[in-house]
Coordinates of C-alpha atoms and ligand atoms in Angstrom, one line a residue:
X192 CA 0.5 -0.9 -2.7
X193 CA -2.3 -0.1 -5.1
X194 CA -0.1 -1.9 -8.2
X195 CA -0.6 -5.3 -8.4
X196 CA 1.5 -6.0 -11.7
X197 CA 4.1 -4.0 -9.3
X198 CA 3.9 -6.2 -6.3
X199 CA 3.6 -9.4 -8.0
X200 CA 6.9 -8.2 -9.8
X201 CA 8.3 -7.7 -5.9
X202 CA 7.1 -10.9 -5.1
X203 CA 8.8 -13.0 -7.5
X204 CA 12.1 -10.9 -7.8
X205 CA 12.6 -11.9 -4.0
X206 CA 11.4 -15.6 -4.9
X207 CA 8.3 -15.7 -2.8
X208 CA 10.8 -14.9 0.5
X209 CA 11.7 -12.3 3.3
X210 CA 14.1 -10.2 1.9
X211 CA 16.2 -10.0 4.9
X212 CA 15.1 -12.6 7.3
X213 CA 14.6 -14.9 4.5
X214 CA 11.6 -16.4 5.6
X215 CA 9.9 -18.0 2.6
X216 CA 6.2 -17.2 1.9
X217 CA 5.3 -21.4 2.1
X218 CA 5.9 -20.9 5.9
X219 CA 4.6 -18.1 6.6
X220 CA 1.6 -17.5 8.2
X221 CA 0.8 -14.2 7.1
X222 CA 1.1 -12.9 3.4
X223 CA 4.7 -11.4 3.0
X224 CA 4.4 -7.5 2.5
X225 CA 5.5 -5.1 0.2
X226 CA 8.2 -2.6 1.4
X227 CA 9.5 0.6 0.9
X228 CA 13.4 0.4 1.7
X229 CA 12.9 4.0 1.8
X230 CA 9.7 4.9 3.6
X231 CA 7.1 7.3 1.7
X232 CA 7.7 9.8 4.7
X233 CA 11.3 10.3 3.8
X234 CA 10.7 10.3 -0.4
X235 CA 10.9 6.8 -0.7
X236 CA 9.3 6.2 -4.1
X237 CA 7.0 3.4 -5.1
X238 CA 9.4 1.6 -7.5
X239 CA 11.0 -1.7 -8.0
X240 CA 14.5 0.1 -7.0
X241 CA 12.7 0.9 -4.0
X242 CA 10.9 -1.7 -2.5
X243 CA 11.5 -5.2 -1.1
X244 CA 9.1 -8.2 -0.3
X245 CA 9.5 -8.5 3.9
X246 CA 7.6 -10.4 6.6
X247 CA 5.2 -8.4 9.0
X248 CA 7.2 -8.9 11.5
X249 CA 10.5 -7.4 9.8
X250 CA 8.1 -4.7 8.0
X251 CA 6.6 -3.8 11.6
X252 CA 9.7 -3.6 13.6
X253 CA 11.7 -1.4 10.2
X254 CA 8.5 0.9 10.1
X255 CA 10.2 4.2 8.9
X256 CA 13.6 3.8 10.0
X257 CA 16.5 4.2 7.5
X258 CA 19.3 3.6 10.0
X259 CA 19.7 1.8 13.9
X260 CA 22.8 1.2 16.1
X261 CA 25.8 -0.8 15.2
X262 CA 25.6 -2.8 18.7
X263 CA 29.0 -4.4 18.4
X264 CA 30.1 -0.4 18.0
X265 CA 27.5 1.3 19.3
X266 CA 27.8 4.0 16.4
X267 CA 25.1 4.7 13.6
X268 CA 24.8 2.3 10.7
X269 CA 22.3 2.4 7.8
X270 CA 20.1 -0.4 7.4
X271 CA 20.4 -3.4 4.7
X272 CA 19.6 -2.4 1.3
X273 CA 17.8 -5.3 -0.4
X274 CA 18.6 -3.5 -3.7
X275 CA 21.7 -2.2 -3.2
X276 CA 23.8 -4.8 -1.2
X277 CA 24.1 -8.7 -1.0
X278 CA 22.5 -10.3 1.8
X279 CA 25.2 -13.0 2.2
X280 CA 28.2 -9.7 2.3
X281 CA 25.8 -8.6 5.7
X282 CA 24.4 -11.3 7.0
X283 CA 25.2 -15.6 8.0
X284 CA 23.6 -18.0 9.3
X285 CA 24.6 -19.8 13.2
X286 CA 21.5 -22.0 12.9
X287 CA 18.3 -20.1 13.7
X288 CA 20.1 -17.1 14.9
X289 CA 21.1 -14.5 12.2
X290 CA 24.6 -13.0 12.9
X291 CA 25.6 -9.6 11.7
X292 CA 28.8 -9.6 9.9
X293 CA 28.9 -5.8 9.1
X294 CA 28.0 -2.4 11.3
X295 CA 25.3 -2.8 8.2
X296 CA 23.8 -6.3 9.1
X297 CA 24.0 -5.7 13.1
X298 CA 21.8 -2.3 13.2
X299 CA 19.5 -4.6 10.5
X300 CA 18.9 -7.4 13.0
X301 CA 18.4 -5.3 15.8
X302 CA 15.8 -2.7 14.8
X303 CA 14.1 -5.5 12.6
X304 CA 14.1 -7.4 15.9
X305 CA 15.1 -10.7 13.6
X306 CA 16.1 -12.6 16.9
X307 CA 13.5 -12.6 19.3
X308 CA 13.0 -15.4 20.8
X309 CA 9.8 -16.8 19.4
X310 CA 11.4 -16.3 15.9
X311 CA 14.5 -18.2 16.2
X312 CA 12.1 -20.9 17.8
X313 CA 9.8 -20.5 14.7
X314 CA 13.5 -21.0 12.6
X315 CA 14.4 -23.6 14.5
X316 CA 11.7 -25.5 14.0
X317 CA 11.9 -25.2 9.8
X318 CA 15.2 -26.5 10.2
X319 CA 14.4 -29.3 12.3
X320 CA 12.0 -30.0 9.1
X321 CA 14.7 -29.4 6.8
X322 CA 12.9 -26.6 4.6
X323 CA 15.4 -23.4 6.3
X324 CA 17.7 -21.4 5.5
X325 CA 16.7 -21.5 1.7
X326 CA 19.0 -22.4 -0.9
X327 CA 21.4 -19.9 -1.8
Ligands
ZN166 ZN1 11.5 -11.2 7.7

């Protein structure tokens, strides 16, 4: 991301927060990146349709995968579109863990690996303060 007027725009569009773990950039304790919902390798394009502000963890773990396995199903289902679909239609809170409520929002969680242990810990312990989930 060479385009800083094009990241900042990222940035606040997402209000300064993981786009799909939610994780706001105030408790984070490295910078929230810039990602391409679409990887470069597969003709993703660096535009504001295309990208979405995501922790390093999320952004490491989603790498250039477009699509993971439904584990409820165990059949193919595309990953969460920041752009394209509502968080809340895919995902819910059941305190610090993230449930999948769509073939969508369960391949999400488990390629992006949103559940590990040490993150729901990390969750847990913004709730405990009171600052997580974020407001609508
Ligand atoms: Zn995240």
């Amino acid at each position: 991301m060479h385009d800083e007027a094009l990241a900042d725009f990222v940035r606040e569009r997402a209000h300064q927060r993981c786009e799909y773990c939610q994780t706001p950039q105030a408790f984070c304790p490295d910078r929230l990146q810039i990602d391409h919902i679409i990887a470069e390798q597969h003709g993703g394009k660096t535009q504001a349709a295309n990208l979405a502000l995501a922790c390093v963890a999320d952004n490491n773990h989603k790498g250039p995968n477009l699509a993971g396995i439904d584990p409820k199903s165990g059949r193919r289902a595309w990953l969460y579109h920041p752009r394209r679909q509502k968080w809340a239609r895919h995902f819910r809170w059941q305190g610090p863990i993230l449930v999948g409520r769509t073939p969508v929002g369960r391949a999400t969680i488990a390629v992006l690996a949103i559940n590990l242990p040490h993150r729901v810990a990390f969750r847990a312990a913004l709730m405990a303060e009171g600052v997580f989930p974020p407001e609508a």
